[in-house]
Amino acid sequence: MFIEINDLCKSYHTGEIETVALKNASLSLEKGKTGVILGPSGSGKSTLMNILGGIDRADSGSVKVDGIEITVLSDDGLAEYRRAKVGFIFQSYNLIPHLTVAENIEVIENISKNPVPLDEVLKAVGISDKKERFPRELSGGEQQRVSIARAIVKNPDLLLCDELTGALDYVSALDVLSLIQNISRRFKTTVLIITHNAAIADMADLVWKLRNGEVLDTIVNNTPADAKEIVW
Amino acid sequence: MVMKLNKSIPRIMKERPSVYAGMIMLTFLSVLMFVLLALVAQNLYVSKEEYVRNNVREDLEFTSTTEIENSEEIENKFALTMESVPMTEYTFGSKTLRLFSASQKVNIPAVLQGELPQAGEIALDPSFAKANDYYVGSTLEMNGKSYTISGIITLPNYAYILQKQGDFINDPTVFGLGLLSSEDMQESVKLYSVKYDETQDNIYEQAKPLKAYLNEQGVAIASWDYAKYNMKISLLDIEVTAIVICSALIPTIFMLITAFLIAIVQSRLIKSQSKIIGTLYAQGYRRKELITHYLCYPVIIAVFGSVLGGLAGMAALKPALAMMLGFFQMPVQNISYNPLYLLFGTILCCFIFSLGSFISLKKIFRRMPSELLRNDGKEKNINILERKINLSRLPFKTKFAVRERLRSIPNLIFTVIGVMIASMFILYGFAGDSSFASMLNPPESETFHHSIEYASTTPRTDPVPEGGETIAAWNMIPTKNFSDRFQLAGITDDAQLITLKDRSGSPLIVSGDMVVISAPMANRYGLAVGDTLSFIDVINDGEYELLITDIADVDKGDYVFMSLDGFDALMGWEQGSYNAIMATSPLELGEHAFKTKSAETMASDMKKYTALMRLFVYGICAVAFALGIIILYIIASISIDESKEQISLMKVFGYKSKEVSSMMLNSSRIFVVLGYLIGAPMGFATAKLLFIVLEYFDISLTATMKPLYYLVGFTIIMSTFEVAKTISTTKIDKLTLSEALKTQEE
């Protein structure tokens, strides 16, 4: 298995109040497959993704990615792990406002061992003609494409997408999902999407339903739909 | 690795030009001041030391009409160098030239321009030449003979030209120095200049055997002056020392404070980048790479501001030195543009700025990237002040304004510290000005009530016209504190113009064997009634001891009062002798016998005497004022930038720009006032500290502050706040909702 998560627990403390985000969550995913974690707000899906991506730490449990137990890694070890293996796509894009589209992507290309050529990435996400623009000069959908391009330029083994269509209109959302699917197929990238939109689950090989930090259900989808065909 | 990322640096700086330009300007000004003053100090100090050494400045001088034949023997016997030069004075019209021939061994003249005079030529001091429009090649008529000006010179024993002892300042239009060739020197007295091979601190003790020997040999000594107590020589040391201290202390404090302030701004700016840092960290950037990138900001500001400031300081060095050398005369052979100060300023700024950023980055990296991604660098927790203060009874706008201020405690602290620093700088300058003004126009003394003083060079016994009061006064040196001086004064028991009180306020009538010491002097030397005060008259070689009988409550100054008869007996003067007359209105006296020193002329002399120091203080005050405005402007800009989103939202809700500005910005006023209330006394304390330091170098100033200046300082601070507010209001007006939303999206 490329991803193996076992009995993962995580709580947050605000003053004296304890909020349980994950309760013994377990899941696994093979390399090159697409997984979708479904759940409402506060179900723990973002926490799960953050721990998997090495940007947050678990209280207990085990997370193995490509054979690496990431829960035991130091901060620097986690940085190396993220650098080598993980690409992030955020709902709010998190682009660097003072860099152009091309430069936003080059920022990550620069630190990658085997980057995909910039032009190829720009072409793949369909924003070649906008590479000299600044983020504020783009629409939401276009900004999300830049965010995707930035995530895939390093040719990551694992692509983590946090509500990547949350801020987009339907047409743009389908475009972006289709793009992710194509990337996964083309680069054999393992993709994990977290969303509250159940329709997106149709394009996944595996779907996990989360509620109150617990994995309630795991659905195996032997015939994932083409992203373009998803309807909501 | 981070090359691409670095492309964002100039763009981010362009986006907040006011903040970054302000920081660069602050750095520029503080480093300019530091480099300029350090270089001025270094050049003056080195030049003075070289001048003193290379031109062999005397330790003492004496005049005699006797020709000393065995100079060489004396030199060997007492391990010194001695040289005699002829000296005379030539008066033409209202002008007087003191003429010498050039010496070869001690007090060697320094040629600033042209060359030393040959027969038929004369060299002049620069002030006299300039004031009277003489230049190299022009001619001067003297004794019916025409002399060509061969050069402009200075003499080590006349670094500060004074015509007579007791003068404060020279008027170069009427008095100057000239050098003639020995062939052209007329009948004259001999000025003997002495330089010991190893000069000791107590030159008085060192010179005793020489003086005794000369007396034994029958040399008629007309005057005897130690360089240490000769103002025309020692003032150069005092001024240069004061400049070195001021240059070391004030600009360094300024630079450190501004550096720390910029470090705080830097750390805030980096904090506002938390989300981007979190994104890059999540995407695989290493901490080291991100730290390296974000340290570029402080380094760029430090290097840019410091190098420009340092270069500007270097460029201003020559005119600054020329201005300083207008106050005293010495050659500056080679101006040193020592780059070490620029380097030090740059490294110090780089270090402190970077330290602020580094600490901020370290704090940021204590959090996981996921936390950083959720955070936009703004404080979201409810702090203790917000939670504890009950605002429910206040009207909404006041509540909003108070909440706006309480939201960020660091913002509050930053505002208060910023205003405090600005106030400190301004009040420091005012304290300097006030203190000089007070020195020039001292408040009415409870001890001294005269406004005019007529002093005589020799003791006199003739009757004094009505309205005049006699006094005998002589400068003495305490045996145990050879660097200090005090005035021994003999006064009559019916003295009206000097009245003394004891510490309980009862009048003290000085009579008989009473020896009354001033309270400041008693405090300084730890003397009490019943103690014995030992002192020396270095002019006449007298060594004395007096038993202290009383202590007088005098506001300032080191004085010992005794009866006029007691004084005359001590000094060996004829009974009833005096050497000064005090009065409250002008008296008719023979002008040839007395020189007049009125409150007005004293004030005018003192004003000129302290001109260099005042120039120095005002310069610092002007720079400080500029720093203050920039600091307040930066604070306002940061506050607006940090509140962009709230401002836009308020506009969306229907508030007018004016209302938003008033709610957002006026709430700072109370903290501006608080900053002033803390900074103003600190500015005064800084001036006090400087004056205390200067006191160690015999420069005595009392720190005072006119109450009006507190009001003026307050008005200036509030005005700068209003200016900053007006500029910021324009910024608020320009802020659109779409901009704020884009900021949120990014």
PDB file of C-alpha atoms in Angstrom, chain B residues 53-229:
ATOM      1  CA  ARG B  53      52.645  65.833  18.964  1.00  0.00           C
ATOM      2  CA  ASN B  54      54.104  66.899  15.623  1.00  0.00           C
ATOM      3  CA  ASN B  55      54.068  70.613  16.316  1.00  0.00           C
ATOM      4  CA  VAL B  56      55.251  70.010  19.877  1.00  0.00           C
ATOM      5  CA  ARG B  57      52.615  71.843  21.899  1.00  0.00           C
ATOM      6  CA  GLU B  58      54.007  73.337  25.082  1.00  0.00           C
ATOM      7  CA  ASP B  59      53.313  72.157  28.618  1.00  0.00           C
ATOM      8  CA  LEU B  60      53.906  75.639  29.963  1.00  0.00           C
ATOM      9  CA  GLU B  61      55.073  79.032  28.879  1.00  0.00           C
ATOM     10  CA  PHE B  62      56.563  82.021  30.587  1.00  0.00           C
ATOM     11  CA  THR B  63      57.599  85.461  29.539  1.00  0.00           C
ATOM     12  CA  SER B  64      60.733  87.184  30.630  1.00  0.00           C
ATOM     13  CA  THR B  65      62.785  90.156  29.675  1.00  0.00           C
ATOM     14  CA  THR B  66      65.890  88.219  30.724  1.00  0.00           C
ATOM     15  CA  GLU B  67      67.718  86.264  28.088  1.00  0.00           C
ATOM     16  CA  ILE B  68      68.323  82.726  29.350  1.00  0.00           C
ATOM     17  CA  GLU B  69      71.781  81.799  28.209  1.00  0.00           C
ATOM     18  CA  ASN B  70      72.018  78.213  29.385  1.00  0.00           C
ATOM     19  CA  SER B  71      68.926  76.812  27.657  1.00  0.00           C
ATOM     20  CA  GLU B  72      70.701  73.636  26.627  1.00  0.00           C
ATOM     21  CA  GLU B  73      71.819  72.965  30.183  1.00  0.00           C
ATOM     22  CA  ILE B  74      68.280  73.485  31.474  1.00  0.00           C
ATOM     23  CA  GLU B  75      66.919  71.155  28.819  1.00  0.00           C
ATOM     24  CA  ASN B  76      69.273  68.404  29.865  1.00  0.00           C
ATOM     25  CA  LYS B  77      68.896  69.010  33.558  1.00  0.00           C
ATOM     26  CA  PHE B  78      65.088  68.897  33.585  1.00  0.00           C
ATOM     27  CA  ALA B  79      64.477  66.559  30.610  1.00  0.00           C
ATOM     28  CA  LEU B  80      62.609  69.109  28.538  1.00  0.00           C
ATOM     29  CA  THR B  81      62.750  71.153  25.385  1.00  0.00           C
ATOM     30  CA  MET B  82      62.690  74.886  25.756  1.00  0.00           C
ATOM     31  CA  GLU B  83      62.579  77.521  23.114  1.00  0.00           C
ATOM     32  CA  SER B  84      62.289  81.249  23.253  1.00  0.00           C
ATOM     33  CA  VAL B  85      60.651  83.318  20.586  1.00  0.00           C
ATOM     34  CA  PRO B  86      60.368  87.084  20.515  1.00  0.00           C
ATOM     35  CA  MET B  87      56.817  88.360  21.019  1.00  0.00           C
ATOM     36  CA  THR B  88      55.399  91.824  20.518  1.00  0.00           C
ATOM     37  CA  GLU B  89      52.122  93.493  19.686  1.00  0.00           C
ATOM     38  CA  TYR B  90      51.400  95.927  16.916  1.00  0.00           C
ATOM     39  CA  THR B  91      48.246  98.051  16.992  1.00  0.00           C
ATOM     40  CA  PHE B  92      46.990  99.795  13.874  1.00  0.00           C
ATOM     41  CA  GLY B  93      43.684 101.573  14.055  1.00  0.00           C
ATOM     42  CA  SER B  94      41.345  99.383  16.063  1.00  0.00           C
ATOM     43  CA  LYS B  95      43.262  96.220  15.184  1.00  0.00           C
ATOM     44  CA  THR B  96      45.977  94.522  17.161  1.00  0.00           C
ATOM     45  CA  LEU B  97      48.337  91.852  15.883  1.00  0.00           C
ATOM     46  CA  ARG B  98      50.331  89.755  18.323  1.00  0.00           C
ATOM     47  CA  LEU B  99      53.554  89.029  16.505  1.00  0.00           C
ATOM     48  CA  PHE B 100      55.988  86.193  16.937  1.00  0.00           C
ATOM     49  CA  SER B 101      58.794  84.745  14.949  1.00  0.00           C
ATOM     50  CA  ALA B 102      58.445  81.139  13.988  1.00  0.00           C
ATOM     51  CA  SER B 103      59.685  78.651  16.549  1.00  0.00           C
ATOM     52  CA  GLN B 104      61.597  75.541  15.605  1.00  0.00           C
ATOM     53  CA  LYS B 105      61.302  73.210  18.597  1.00  0.00           C
ATOM     54  CA  VAL B 106      58.164  73.979  20.648  1.00  0.00           C
ATOM     55  CA  ASN B 107      54.834  75.366  19.364  1.00  0.00           C
ATOM     56  CA  ILE B 108      55.980  74.938  15.800  1.00  0.00           C
ATOM     57  CA  PRO B 109      53.596  76.827  13.519  1.00  0.00           C
ATOM     58  CA  ALA B 110      51.430  74.802  11.147  1.00  0.00           C
ATOM     59  CA  VAL B 111      51.181  76.282   7.690  1.00  0.00           C
ATOM     60  CA  LEU B 112      47.631  75.961   6.399  1.00  0.00           C
ATOM     61  CA  GLN B 113      48.242  77.863   3.203  1.00  0.00           C
ATOM     62  CA  GLY B 114      51.288  79.412   1.527  1.00  0.00           C
ATOM     63  CA  GLU B 115      54.519  79.330   3.506  1.00  0.00           C
ATOM     64  CA  LEU B 116      56.371  80.714   6.501  1.00  0.00           C
ATOM     65  CA  PRO B 117      57.462  84.355   6.163  1.00  0.00           C
ATOM     66  CA  GLN B 118      60.833  85.493   4.878  1.00  0.00           C
ATOM     67  CA  ALA B 119      62.119  89.023   5.353  1.00  0.00           C
ATOM     68  CA  GLY B 120      59.400  91.511   4.346  1.00  0.00           C
ATOM     69  CA  GLU B 121      56.661  88.935   4.679  1.00  0.00           C
ATOM     70  CA  ILE B 122      54.058  88.087   7.305  1.00  0.00           C
ATOM     71  CA  ALA B 123      51.907  85.032   7.948  1.00  0.00           C
ATOM     72  CA  LEU B 124      48.491  85.473   9.630  1.00  0.00           C
ATOM     73  CA  ASP B 125      46.061  83.304  11.533  1.00  0.00           C
ATOM     74  CA  PRO B 126      43.107  82.203   9.403  1.00  0.00           C
ATOM     75  CA  SER B 127      40.364  83.970  11.397  1.00  0.00           C
ATOM     76  CA  PHE B 128      42.075  87.337  11.351  1.00  0.00           C
ATOM     77  CA  ALA B 129      42.973  86.959   7.671  1.00  0.00           C
ATOM     78  CA  LYS B 130      39.413  86.016   6.750  1.00  0.00           C
ATOM     79  CA  ALA B 131      37.745  88.664   8.911  1.00  0.00           C
ATOM     80  CA  ASN B 132      39.965  91.406   7.507  1.00  0.00           C
ATOM     81  CA  ASP B 133      40.087  90.159   3.950  1.00  0.00           C
ATOM     82  CA  TYR B 134      43.779  89.367   3.857  1.00  0.00           C
ATOM     83  CA  TYR B 135      44.929  86.577   1.602  1.00  0.00           C
ATOM     84  CA  VAL B 136      48.209  85.023   0.532  1.00  0.00           C
ATOM     85  CA  GLY B 137      49.893  87.536  -1.746  1.00  0.00           C
ATOM     86  CA  SER B 138      48.059  90.604  -0.416  1.00  0.00           C
ATOM     87  CA  THR B 139      49.898  93.202   1.637  1.00  0.00           C
ATOM     88  CA  LEU B 140      49.614  94.600   5.125  1.00  0.00           C
ATOM     89  CA  GLU B 141      51.002  97.954   6.249  1.00  0.00           C
ATOM     90  CA  MET B 142      52.764  97.933   9.588  1.00  0.00           C
ATOM     91  CA  ASN B 143      55.015 100.598  11.068  1.00  0.00           C
ATOM     92  CA  GLY B 144      55.118 102.276   7.703  1.00  0.00           C
ATOM     93  CA  LYS B 145      56.419  99.131   6.092  1.00  0.00           C
ATOM     94  CA  SER B 146      54.536  96.953   3.678  1.00  0.00           C
ATOM     95  CA  TYR B 147      54.514  93.211   4.346  1.00  0.00           C
ATOM     96  CA  THR B 148      53.396  90.603   1.860  1.00  0.00           C
ATOM     97  CA  ILE B 149      51.169  87.874   3.297  1.00  0.00           C
ATOM     98  CA  SER B 150      53.247  84.748   2.775  1.00  0.00           C
ATOM     99  CA  GLY B 151      50.874  82.248   4.349  1.00  0.00           C
ATOM    100  CA  ILE B 152      48.070  81.347   6.722  1.00  0.00           C
ATOM    101  CA  ILE B 153      49.277  79.697   9.917  1.00  0.00           C
ATOM    102  CA  THR B 154      48.136  78.355  13.249  1.00  0.00           C
ATOM    103  CA  LEU B 155      50.093  78.042  16.466  1.00  0.00           C
ATOM    104  CA  PRO B 156      49.615  75.127  18.879  1.00  0.00           C
ATOM    105  CA  ASN B 157      49.590  77.522  21.839  1.00  0.00           C
ATOM    106  CA  TYR B 158      46.828  79.556  20.174  1.00  0.00           C
ATOM    107  CA  ALA B 159      44.428  76.847  19.022  1.00  0.00           C
ATOM    108  CA  TYR B 160      41.695  79.052  20.462  1.00  0.00           C
ATOM    109  CA  ILE B 161      42.710  82.639  20.029  1.00  0.00           C
ATOM    110  CA  LEU B 162      42.156  84.883  23.015  1.00  0.00           C
ATOM    111  CA  GLN B 163      43.693  88.269  23.513  1.00  0.00           C
ATOM    112  CA  LYS B 164      43.717  88.296  27.285  1.00  0.00           C
ATOM    113  CA  GLN B 165      43.260  85.961  30.190  1.00  0.00           C
ATOM    114  CA  GLY B 166      39.626  85.944  31.289  1.00  0.00           C
ATOM    115  CA  ASP B 167      38.324  86.496  27.755  1.00  0.00           C
ATOM    116  CA  PHE B 168      35.837  83.972  26.462  1.00  0.00           C
ATOM    117  CA  ILE B 169      35.885  84.796  22.835  1.00  0.00           C
ATOM    118  CA  ASN B 170      37.987  86.696  20.365  1.00  0.00           C
ATOM    119  CA  ASP B 171      36.781  89.150  17.787  1.00  0.00           C
ATOM    120  CA  PRO B 172      38.971  88.324  14.779  1.00  0.00           C
ATOM    121  CA  THR B 173      38.242  91.670  13.142  1.00  0.00           C
ATOM    122  CA  VAL B 174      40.250  93.391  15.875  1.00  0.00           C
ATOM    123  CA  PHE B 175      42.743  90.837  17.181  1.00  0.00           C
ATOM    124  CA  GLY B 176      44.868  88.201  15.502  1.00  0.00           C
ATOM    125  CA  LEU B 177      48.248  86.541  15.333  1.00  0.00           C
ATOM    126  CA  GLY B 178      51.089  87.146  12.945  1.00  0.00           C
ATOM    127  CA  LEU B 179      54.422  85.545  12.243  1.00  0.00           C
ATOM    128  CA  LEU B 180      57.358  87.595  11.080  1.00  0.00           C
ATOM    129  CA  SER B 181      60.840  86.557  10.095  1.00  0.00           C
ATOM    130  CA  SER B 182      63.351  87.055  12.913  1.00  0.00           C
ATOM    131  CA  GLU B 183      64.947  89.895  10.913  1.00  0.00           C
ATOM    132  CA  ASP B 184      61.673  91.804  10.970  1.00  0.00           C
ATOM    133  CA  MET B 185      60.925  91.314  14.670  1.00  0.00           C
ATOM    134  CA  GLN B 186      61.291  94.574  16.613  1.00  0.00           C
ATOM    135  CA  GLU B 187      62.193  94.999  20.246  1.00  0.00           C
ATOM    136  CA  SER B 188      60.166  92.467  22.175  1.00  0.00           C
ATOM    137  CA  VAL B 189      59.757  90.317  25.242  1.00  0.00           C
ATOM    138  CA  LYS B 190      60.823  86.696  25.202  1.00  0.00           C
ATOM    139  CA  LEU B 191      58.163  84.034  25.261  1.00  0.00           C
ATOM    140  CA  TYR B 192      59.646  80.801  26.554  1.00  0.00           C
ATOM    141  CA  SER B 193      57.773  77.636  25.667  1.00  0.00           C
ATOM    142  CA  VAL B 194      58.558  74.435  27.525  1.00  0.00           C
ATOM    143  CA  LYS B 195      57.745  70.864  26.599  1.00  0.00           C
ATOM    144  CA  TYR B 196      58.759  68.080  28.950  1.00  0.00           C
ATOM    145  CA  ASP B 197      60.060  64.847  27.468  1.00  0.00           C
ATOM    146  CA  GLU B 198      57.538  63.030  29.676  1.00  0.00           C
ATOM    147  CA  THR B 199      54.681  65.252  30.737  1.00  0.00           C
ATOM    148  CA  GLN B 200      53.162  64.302  34.080  1.00  0.00           C
ATOM    149  CA  ASP B 201      49.533  64.771  35.067  1.00  0.00           C
ATOM    150  CA  ASN B 202      50.480  67.179  37.817  1.00  0.00           C
ATOM    151  CA  ILE B 203      52.431  69.665  35.746  1.00  0.00           C
ATOM    152  CA  TYR B 204      52.493  72.040  38.699  1.00  0.00           C
ATOM    153  CA  GLU B 205      54.603  69.645  40.754  1.00  0.00           C
ATOM    154  CA  GLN B 206      56.672  68.709  37.721  1.00  0.00           C
ATOM    155  CA  ALA B 207      57.503  72.324  36.931  1.00  0.00           C
ATOM    156  CA  LYS B 208      58.353  73.348  40.504  1.00  0.00           C
ATOM    157  CA  PRO B 209      62.069  72.524  40.247  1.00  0.00           C
ATOM    158  CA  LEU B 210      62.367  74.395  36.966  1.00  0.00           C
ATOM    159  CA  LYS B 211      60.704  77.483  38.369  1.00  0.00           C
ATOM    160  CA  ALA B 212      62.840  77.340  41.481  1.00  0.00           C
ATOM    161  CA  TYR B 213      65.977  77.002  39.361  1.00  0.00           C
ATOM    162  CA  LEU B 214      65.037  79.953  37.162  1.00  0.00           C
ATOM    163  CA  ASN B 215      64.400  82.084  40.242  1.00  0.00           C
ATOM    164  CA  GLU B 216      67.763  81.012  41.626  1.00  0.00           C
ATOM    165  CA  GLN B 217      69.391  82.049  38.365  1.00  0.00           C
ATOM    166  CA  GLY B 218      67.788  85.467  38.643  1.00  0.00           C
ATOM    167  CA  VAL B 219      65.530  85.095  35.642  1.00  0.00           C
ATOM    168  CA  ALA B 220      62.780  87.723  35.926  1.00  0.00           C
ATOM    169  CA  ILE B 221      59.587  85.849  35.175  1.00  0.00           C
ATOM    170  CA  ALA B 222      56.819  88.232  34.070  1.00  0.00           C
ATOM    171  CA  SER B 223      54.153  85.586  33.532  1.00  0.00           C
ATOM    172  CA  TRP B 224      53.943  81.855  33.954  1.00  0.00           C
ATOM    173  CA  ASP B 225      51.121  79.800  32.401  1.00  0.00           C
ATOM    174  CA  TYR B 226      50.445  76.090  32.367  1.00  0.00           C
ATOM    175  CA  ALA B 227      48.885  74.792  29.143  1.00  0.00           C
ATOM    176  CA  LYS B 228      46.360  72.862  31.200  1.00  0.00           C
ATOM    177  CA  TYR B 229      44.918  76.109  32.613  1.00  0.00           C
TER     178      TYR B 229
END
